[in-house]
PDB file of C-alpha atoms in Angstrom:
ATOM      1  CA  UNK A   1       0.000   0.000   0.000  1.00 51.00           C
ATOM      2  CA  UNK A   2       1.330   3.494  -0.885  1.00 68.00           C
ATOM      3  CA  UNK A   3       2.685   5.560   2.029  1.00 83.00           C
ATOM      4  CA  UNK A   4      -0.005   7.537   3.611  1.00 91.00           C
ATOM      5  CA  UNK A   5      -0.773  11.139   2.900  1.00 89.00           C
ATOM      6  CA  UNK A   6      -0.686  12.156   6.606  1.00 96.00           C
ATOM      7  CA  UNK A   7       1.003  11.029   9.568  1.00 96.00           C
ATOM      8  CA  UNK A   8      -1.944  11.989  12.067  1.00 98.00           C
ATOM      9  CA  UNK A   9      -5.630  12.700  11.416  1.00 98.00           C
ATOM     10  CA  UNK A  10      -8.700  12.863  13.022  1.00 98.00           C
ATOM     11  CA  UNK A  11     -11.636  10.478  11.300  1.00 98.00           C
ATOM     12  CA  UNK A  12     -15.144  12.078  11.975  1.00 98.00           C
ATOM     13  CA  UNK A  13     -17.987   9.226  12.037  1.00 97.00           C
ATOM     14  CA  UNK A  14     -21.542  10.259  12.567  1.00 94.00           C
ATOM     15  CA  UNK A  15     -23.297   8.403  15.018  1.00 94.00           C
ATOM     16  CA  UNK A  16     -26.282   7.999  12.599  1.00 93.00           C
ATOM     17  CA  UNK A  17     -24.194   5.228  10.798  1.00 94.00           C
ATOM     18  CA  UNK A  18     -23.254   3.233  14.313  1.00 96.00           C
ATOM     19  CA  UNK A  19     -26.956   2.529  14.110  1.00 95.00           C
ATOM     20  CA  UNK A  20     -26.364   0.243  10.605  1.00 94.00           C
ATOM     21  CA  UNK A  21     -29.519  -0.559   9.492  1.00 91.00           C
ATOM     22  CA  UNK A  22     -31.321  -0.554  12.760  1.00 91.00           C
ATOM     23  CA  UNK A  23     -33.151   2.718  13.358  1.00 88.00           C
ATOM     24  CA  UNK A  24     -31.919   3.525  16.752  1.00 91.00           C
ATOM     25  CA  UNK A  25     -28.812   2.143  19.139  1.00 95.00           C
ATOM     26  CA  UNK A  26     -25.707   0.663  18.216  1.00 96.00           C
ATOM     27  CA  UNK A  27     -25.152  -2.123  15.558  1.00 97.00           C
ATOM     28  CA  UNK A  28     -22.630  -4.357  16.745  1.00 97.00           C
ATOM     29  CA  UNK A  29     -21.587  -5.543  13.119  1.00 97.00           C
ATOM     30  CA  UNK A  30     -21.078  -1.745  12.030  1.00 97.00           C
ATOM     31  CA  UNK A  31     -19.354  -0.843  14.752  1.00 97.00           C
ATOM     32  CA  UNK A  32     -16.668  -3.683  14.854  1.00 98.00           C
ATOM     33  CA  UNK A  33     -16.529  -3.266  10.968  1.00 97.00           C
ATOM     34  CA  UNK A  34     -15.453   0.185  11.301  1.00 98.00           C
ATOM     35  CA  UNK A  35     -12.769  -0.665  14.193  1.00 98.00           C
ATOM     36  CA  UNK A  36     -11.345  -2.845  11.954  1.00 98.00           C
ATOM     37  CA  UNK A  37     -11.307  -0.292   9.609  1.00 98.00           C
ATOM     38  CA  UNK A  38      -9.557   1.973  12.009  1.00 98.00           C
ATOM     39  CA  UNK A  39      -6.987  -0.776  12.636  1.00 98.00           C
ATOM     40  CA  UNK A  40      -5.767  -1.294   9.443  1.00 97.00           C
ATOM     41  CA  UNK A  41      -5.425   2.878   8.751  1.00 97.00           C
ATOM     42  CA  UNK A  42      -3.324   2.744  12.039  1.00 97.00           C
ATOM     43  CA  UNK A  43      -1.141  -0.646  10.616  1.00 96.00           C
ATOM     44  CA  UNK A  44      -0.273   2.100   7.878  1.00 96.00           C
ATOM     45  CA  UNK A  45       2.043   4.277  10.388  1.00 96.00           C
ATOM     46  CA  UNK A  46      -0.841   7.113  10.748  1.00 98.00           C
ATOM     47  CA  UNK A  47      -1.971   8.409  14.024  1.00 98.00           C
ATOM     48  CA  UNK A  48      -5.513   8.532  14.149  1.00 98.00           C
ATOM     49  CA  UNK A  49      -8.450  10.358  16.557  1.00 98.00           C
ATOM     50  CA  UNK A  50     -11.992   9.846  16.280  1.00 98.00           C
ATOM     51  CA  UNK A  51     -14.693  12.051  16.745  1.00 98.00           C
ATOM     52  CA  UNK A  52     -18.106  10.120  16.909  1.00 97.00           C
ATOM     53  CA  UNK A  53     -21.248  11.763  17.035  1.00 96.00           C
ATOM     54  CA  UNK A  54     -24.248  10.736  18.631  1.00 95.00           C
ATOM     55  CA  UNK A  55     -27.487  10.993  16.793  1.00 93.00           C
ATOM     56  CA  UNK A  56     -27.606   6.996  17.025  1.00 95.00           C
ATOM     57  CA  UNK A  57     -28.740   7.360  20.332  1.00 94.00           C
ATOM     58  CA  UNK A  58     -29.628  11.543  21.139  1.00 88.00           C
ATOM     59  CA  UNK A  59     -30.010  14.737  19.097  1.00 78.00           C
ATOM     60  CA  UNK A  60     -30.371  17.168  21.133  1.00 70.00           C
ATOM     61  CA  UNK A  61     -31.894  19.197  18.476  1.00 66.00           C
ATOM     62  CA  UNK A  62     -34.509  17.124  18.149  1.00 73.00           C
ATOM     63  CA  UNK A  63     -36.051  18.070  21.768  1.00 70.00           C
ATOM     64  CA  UNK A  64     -36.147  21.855  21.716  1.00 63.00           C
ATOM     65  CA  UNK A  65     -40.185  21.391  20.759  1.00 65.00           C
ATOM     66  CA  UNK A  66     -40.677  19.030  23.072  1.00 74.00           C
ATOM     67  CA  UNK A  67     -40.490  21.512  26.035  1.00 80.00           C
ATOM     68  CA  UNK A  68     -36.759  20.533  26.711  1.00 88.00           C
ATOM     69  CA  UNK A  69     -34.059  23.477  26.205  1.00 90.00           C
ATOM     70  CA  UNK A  70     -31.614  23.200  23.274  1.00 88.00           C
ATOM     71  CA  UNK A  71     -28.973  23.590  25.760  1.00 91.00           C
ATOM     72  CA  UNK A  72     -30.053  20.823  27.537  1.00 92.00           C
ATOM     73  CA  UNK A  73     -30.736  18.536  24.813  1.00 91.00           C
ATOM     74  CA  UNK A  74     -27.234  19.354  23.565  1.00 92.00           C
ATOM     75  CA  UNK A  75     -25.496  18.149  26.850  1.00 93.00           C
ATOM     76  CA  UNK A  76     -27.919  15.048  26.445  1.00 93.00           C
ATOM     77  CA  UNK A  77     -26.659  14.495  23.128  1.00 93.00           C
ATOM     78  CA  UNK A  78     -23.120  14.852  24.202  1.00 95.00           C
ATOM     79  CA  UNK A  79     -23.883  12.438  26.807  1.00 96.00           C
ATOM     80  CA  UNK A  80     -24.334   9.793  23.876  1.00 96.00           C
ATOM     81  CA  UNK A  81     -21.297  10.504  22.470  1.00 97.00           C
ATOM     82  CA  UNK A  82     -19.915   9.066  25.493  1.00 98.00           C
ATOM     83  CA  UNK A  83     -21.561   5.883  25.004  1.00 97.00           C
ATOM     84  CA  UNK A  84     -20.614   5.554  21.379  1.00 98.00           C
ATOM     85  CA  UNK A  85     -16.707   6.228  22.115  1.00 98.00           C
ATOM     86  CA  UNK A  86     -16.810   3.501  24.877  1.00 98.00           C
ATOM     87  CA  UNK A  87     -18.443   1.109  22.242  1.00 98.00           C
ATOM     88  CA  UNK A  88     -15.664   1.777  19.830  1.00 98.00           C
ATOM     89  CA  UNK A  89     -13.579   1.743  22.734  1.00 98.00           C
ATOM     90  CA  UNK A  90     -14.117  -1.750  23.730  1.00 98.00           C
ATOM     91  CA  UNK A  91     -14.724  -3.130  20.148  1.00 98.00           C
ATOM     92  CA  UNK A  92     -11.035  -1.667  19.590  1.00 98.00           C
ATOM     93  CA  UNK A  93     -10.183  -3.459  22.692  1.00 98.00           C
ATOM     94  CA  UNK A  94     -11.293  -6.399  21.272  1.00 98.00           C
ATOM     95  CA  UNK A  95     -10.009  -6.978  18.543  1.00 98.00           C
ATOM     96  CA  UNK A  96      -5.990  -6.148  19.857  1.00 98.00           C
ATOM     97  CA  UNK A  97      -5.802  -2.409  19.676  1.00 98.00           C
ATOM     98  CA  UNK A  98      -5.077  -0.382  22.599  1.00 98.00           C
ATOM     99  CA  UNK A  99      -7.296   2.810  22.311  1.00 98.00           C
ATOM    100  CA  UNK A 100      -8.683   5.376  25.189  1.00 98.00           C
ATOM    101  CA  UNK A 101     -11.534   7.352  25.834  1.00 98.00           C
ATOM    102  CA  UNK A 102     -10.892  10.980  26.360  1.00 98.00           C
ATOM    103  CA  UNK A 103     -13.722  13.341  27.540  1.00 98.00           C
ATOM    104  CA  UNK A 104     -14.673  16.913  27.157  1.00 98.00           C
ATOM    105  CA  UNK A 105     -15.890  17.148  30.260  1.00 96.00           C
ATOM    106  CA  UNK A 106     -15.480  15.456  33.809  1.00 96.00           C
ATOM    107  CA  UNK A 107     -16.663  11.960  34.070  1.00 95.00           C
ATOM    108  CA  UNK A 108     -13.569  10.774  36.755  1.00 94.00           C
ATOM    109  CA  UNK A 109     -15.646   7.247  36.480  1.00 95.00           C
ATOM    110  CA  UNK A 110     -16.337   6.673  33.224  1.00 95.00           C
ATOM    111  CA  UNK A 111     -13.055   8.208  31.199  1.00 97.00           C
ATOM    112  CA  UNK A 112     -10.122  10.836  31.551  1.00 97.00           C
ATOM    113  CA  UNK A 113     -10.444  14.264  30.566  1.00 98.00           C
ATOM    114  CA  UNK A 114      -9.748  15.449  27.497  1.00 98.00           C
ATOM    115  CA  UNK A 115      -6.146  17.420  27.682  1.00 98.00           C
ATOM    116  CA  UNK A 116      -3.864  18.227  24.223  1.00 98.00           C
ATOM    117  CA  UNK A 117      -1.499  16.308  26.676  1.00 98.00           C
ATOM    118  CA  UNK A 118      -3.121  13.506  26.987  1.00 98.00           C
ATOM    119  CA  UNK A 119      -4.058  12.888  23.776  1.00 98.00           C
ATOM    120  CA  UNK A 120      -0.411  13.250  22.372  1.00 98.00           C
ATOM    121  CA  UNK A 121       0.797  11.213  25.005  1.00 98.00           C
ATOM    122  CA  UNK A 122      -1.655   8.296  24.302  1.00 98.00           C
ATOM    123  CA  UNK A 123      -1.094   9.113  20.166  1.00 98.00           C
ATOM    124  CA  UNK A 124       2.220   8.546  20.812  1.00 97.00           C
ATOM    125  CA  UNK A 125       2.006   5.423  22.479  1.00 98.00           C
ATOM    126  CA  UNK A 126      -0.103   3.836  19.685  1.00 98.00           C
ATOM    127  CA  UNK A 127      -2.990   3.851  20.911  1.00 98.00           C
ATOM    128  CA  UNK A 128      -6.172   5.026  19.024  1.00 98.00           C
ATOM    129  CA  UNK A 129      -7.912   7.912  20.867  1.00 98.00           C
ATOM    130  CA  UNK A 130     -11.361   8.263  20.972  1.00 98.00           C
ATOM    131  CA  UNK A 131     -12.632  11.899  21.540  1.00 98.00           C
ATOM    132  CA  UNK A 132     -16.306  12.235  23.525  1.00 98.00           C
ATOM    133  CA  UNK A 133     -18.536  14.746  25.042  1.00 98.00           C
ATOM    134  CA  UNK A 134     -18.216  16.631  21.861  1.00 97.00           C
ATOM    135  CA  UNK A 135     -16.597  20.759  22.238  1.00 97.00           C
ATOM    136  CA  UNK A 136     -18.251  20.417  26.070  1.00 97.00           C
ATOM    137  CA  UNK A 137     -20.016  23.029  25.234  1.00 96.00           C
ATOM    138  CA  UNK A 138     -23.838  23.174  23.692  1.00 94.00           C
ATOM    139  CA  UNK A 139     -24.480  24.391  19.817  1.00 93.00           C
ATOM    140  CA  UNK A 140     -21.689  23.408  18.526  1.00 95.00           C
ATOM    141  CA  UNK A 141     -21.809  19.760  16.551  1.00 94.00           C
ATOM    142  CA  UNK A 142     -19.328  17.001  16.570  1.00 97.00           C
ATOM    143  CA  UNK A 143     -18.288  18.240  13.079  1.00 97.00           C
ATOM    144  CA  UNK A 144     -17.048  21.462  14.686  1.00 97.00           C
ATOM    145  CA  UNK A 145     -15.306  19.459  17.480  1.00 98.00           C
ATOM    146  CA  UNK A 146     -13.585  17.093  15.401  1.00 98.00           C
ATOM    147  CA  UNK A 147     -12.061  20.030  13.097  1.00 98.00           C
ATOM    148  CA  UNK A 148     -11.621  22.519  16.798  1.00 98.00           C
ATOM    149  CA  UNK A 149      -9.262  18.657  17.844  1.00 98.00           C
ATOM    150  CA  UNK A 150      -7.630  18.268  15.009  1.00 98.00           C
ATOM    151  CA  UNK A 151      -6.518  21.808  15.739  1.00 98.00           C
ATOM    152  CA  UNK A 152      -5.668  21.161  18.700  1.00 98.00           C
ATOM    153  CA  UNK A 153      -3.695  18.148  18.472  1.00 98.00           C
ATOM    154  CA  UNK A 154      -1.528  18.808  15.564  1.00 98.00           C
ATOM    155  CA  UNK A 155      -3.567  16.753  12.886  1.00 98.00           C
ATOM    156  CA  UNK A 156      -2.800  17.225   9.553  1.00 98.00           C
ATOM    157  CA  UNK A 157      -6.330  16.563   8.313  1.00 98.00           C
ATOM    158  CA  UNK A 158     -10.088  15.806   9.566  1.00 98.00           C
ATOM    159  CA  UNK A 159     -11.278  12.504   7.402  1.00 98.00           C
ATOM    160  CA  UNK A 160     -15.139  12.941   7.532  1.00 97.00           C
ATOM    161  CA  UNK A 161     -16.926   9.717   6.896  1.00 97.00           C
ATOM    162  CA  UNK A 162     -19.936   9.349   5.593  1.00 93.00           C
ATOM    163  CA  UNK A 163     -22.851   7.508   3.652  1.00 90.00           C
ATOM    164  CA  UNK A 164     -21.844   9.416   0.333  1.00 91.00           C
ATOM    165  CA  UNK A 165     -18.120   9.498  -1.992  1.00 94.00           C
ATOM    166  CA  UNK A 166     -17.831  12.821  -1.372  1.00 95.00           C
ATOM    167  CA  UNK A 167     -19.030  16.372  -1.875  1.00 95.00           C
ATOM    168  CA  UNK A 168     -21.970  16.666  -4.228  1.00 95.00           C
ATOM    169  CA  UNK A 169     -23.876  19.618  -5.792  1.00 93.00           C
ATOM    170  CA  UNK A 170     -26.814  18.361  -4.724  1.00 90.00           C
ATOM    171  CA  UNK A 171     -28.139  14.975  -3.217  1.00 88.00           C
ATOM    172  CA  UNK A 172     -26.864  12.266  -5.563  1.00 88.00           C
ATOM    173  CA  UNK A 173     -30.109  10.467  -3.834  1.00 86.00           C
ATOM    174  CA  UNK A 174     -32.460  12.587  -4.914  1.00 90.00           C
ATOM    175  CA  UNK A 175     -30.971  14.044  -8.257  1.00 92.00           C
ATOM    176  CA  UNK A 176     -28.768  11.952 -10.975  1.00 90.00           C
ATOM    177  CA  UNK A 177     -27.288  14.916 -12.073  1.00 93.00           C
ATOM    178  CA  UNK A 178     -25.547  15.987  -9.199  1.00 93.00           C
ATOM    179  CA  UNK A 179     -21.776  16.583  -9.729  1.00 94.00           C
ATOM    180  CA  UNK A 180     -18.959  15.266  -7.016  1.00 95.00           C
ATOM    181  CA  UNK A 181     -16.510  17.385  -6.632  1.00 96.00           C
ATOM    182  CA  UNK A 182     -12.927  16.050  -6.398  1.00 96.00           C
ATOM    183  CA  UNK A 183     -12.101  19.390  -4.707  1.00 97.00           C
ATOM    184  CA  UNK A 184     -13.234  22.497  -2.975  1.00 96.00           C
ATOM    185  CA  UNK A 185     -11.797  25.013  -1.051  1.00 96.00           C
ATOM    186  CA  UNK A 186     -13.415  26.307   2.322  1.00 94.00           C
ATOM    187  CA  UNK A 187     -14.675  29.359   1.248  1.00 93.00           C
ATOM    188  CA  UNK A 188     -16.524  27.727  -1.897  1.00 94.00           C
ATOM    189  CA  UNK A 189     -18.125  24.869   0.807  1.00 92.00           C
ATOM    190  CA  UNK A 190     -18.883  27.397   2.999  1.00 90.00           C
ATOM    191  CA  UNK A 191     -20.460  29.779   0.672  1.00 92.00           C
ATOM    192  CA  UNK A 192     -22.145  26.511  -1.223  1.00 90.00           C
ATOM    193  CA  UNK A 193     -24.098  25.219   1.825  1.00 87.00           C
ATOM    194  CA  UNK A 194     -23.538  21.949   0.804  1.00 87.00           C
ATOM    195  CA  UNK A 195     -24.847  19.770   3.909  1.00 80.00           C
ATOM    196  CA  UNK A 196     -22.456  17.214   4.264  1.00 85.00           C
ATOM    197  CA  UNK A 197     -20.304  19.152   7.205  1.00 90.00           C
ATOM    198  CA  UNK A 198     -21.539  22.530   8.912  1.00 90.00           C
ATOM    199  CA  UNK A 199     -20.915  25.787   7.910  1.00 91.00           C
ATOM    200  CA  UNK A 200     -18.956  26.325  11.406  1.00 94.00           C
ATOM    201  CA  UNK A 201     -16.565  23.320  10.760  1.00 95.00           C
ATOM    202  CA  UNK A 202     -15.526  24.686   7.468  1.00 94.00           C
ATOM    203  CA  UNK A 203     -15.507  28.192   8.241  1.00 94.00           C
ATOM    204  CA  UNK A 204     -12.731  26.767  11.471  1.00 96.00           C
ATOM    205  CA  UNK A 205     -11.090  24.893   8.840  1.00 96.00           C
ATOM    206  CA  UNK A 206     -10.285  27.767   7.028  1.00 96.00           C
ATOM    207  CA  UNK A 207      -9.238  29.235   9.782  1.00 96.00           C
ATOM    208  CA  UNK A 208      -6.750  26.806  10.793  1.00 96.00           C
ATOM    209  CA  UNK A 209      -5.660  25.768   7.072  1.00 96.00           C
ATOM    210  CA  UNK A 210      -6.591  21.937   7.593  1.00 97.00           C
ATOM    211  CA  UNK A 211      -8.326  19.948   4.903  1.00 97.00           C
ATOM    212  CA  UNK A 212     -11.199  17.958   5.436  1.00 98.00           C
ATOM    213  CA  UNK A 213     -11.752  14.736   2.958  1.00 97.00           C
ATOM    214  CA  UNK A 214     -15.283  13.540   2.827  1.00 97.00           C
ATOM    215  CA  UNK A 215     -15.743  10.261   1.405  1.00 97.00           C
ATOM    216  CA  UNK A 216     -17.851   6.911   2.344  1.00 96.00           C
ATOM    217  CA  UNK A 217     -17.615   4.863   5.041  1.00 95.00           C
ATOM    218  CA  UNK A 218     -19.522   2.110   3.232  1.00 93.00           C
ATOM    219  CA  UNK A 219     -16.600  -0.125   2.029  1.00 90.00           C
ATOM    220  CA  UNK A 220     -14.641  -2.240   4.462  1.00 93.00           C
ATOM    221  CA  UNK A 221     -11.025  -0.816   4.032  1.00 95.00           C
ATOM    222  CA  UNK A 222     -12.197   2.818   2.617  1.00 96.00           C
ATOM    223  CA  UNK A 223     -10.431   4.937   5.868  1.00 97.00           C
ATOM    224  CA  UNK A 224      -7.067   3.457   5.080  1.00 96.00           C
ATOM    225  CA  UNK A 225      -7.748   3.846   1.131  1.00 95.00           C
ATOM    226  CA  UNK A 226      -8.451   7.313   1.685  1.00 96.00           C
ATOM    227  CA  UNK A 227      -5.248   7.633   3.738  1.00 96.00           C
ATOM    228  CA  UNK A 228      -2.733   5.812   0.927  1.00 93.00           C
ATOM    229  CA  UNK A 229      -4.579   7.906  -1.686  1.00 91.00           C
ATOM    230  CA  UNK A 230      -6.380   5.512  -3.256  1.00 91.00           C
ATOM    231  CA  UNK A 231     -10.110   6.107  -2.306  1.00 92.00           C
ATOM    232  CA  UNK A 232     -12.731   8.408  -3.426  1.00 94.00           C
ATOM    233  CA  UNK A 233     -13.806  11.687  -2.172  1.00 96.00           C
ATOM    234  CA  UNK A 234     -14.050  15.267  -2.072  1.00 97.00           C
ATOM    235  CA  UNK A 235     -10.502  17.025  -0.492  1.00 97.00           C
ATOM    236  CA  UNK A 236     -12.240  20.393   0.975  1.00 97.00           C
ATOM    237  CA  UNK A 237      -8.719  22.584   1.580  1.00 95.00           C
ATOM    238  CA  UNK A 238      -7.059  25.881   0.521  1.00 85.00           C
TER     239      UNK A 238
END
């Protein structure tokens, strides 16, 4: 396999897709499909975070008409981040690869918290670090947090996984014409509204100069394609 384009990312997975083809929770297949996945990017010599979201199990969106306040639903949401890292976490575990927990916020119990020390320390080490609890803070999504980390930590890029190659014009669901673009810069995502990341993740990306490659999670093997420059997808940088 070639040698990878980056030395240390941060791999975004939406907690949507933990849920496979099951409408709510986590599916164990999916979920031990993508830690193998996650394995064989980190065989390749590449330091990897990940940033899992949680609308699998939460959206704390989803509440604020329901007579529950956004920012509460958003610390409920974050809370489910928590239980999706420790999945990974253990599935990880599993199958041989040492990996740990860190959390925005203080859960003494459950994980450590999340410090740019720790994490280095632990990326160092080999271990896979999984990122929870989100930014800490309400309104802001796990796409934001996983491009404010990579920031943070020294990645070299944010590898957003999805159901979809890449960046399209429009919904490649919904309309057959829709072009993929092989690349974008920030301002062009931003200004496009295209809905595969939020306008606040790119707009930080541009601020920080780190690109963000958005391609499908679908295909056992695609993180560490993407990572030897092999797989498909839309690089959103410059």
């Amino acid at each position: 396999m070639a040698e990878p384009a980056y030395r240390r990312v941060v791999v975004k997975v939406s907690g949507e897709y933990l849920a496979g083809d099951q409408s709510f929770g986590i599916h164990q297949p999916t979920i031990d499909r993508i830690a193998s996945d996650l394995i064989r990017a980190r065989e390749l010599g590449v330091e990897i975070a990940v940033v899992v979201g949680g609308g699998n199990i939460f959206r704390g969106v989803e509440v604020s008409s329901r007579g529950v306040s956004r920012t509460t639903g958003d610390t409920m949401g974050m809370l489910a981040t928590v239980m999706n890292c420790l999945a990974l976490e253990s599935a990880l575990e599993r199958k041989g690869q040492s990996a740990r927990t860190l959390c925005a916020f203080v859960m003494p119990q459950i994980s450590e918290l999340f410090t740019r020390a720790a994490a280095h320390r632990y990326l160092a080490e080999g271990r896979i670090v999984l990122l929870a609890g989100g930014t800490g803070n309400p309104y802001f999504t796990t796409d934001t947090t996983a491009v404010l980390r990579a920031s943070e930590i020294g990645a070299q890029a944010v590898l957003k996984a999805t159901n979809v190659d890449g960046v399209y014009s429009a919904d490649p669901k919904k309309d057959p014409s829709a072009k993929r673009f092989e690349r974008l810069s920030h301002s062009q995502a931003v200004e496009g509204g295209y809905k595969v990341m939020d306008a606040t993740a790119f707009a930080l990306a541009r601020e920080t100069s780190l690109p963000i490659i958005v391609f499908s999670i679908a295909e056992a093997g695609s993180i560490g394609a993407i990572l030897s420059g092999k797989g498909k997808g839309t690089i959103v940088s410059g």
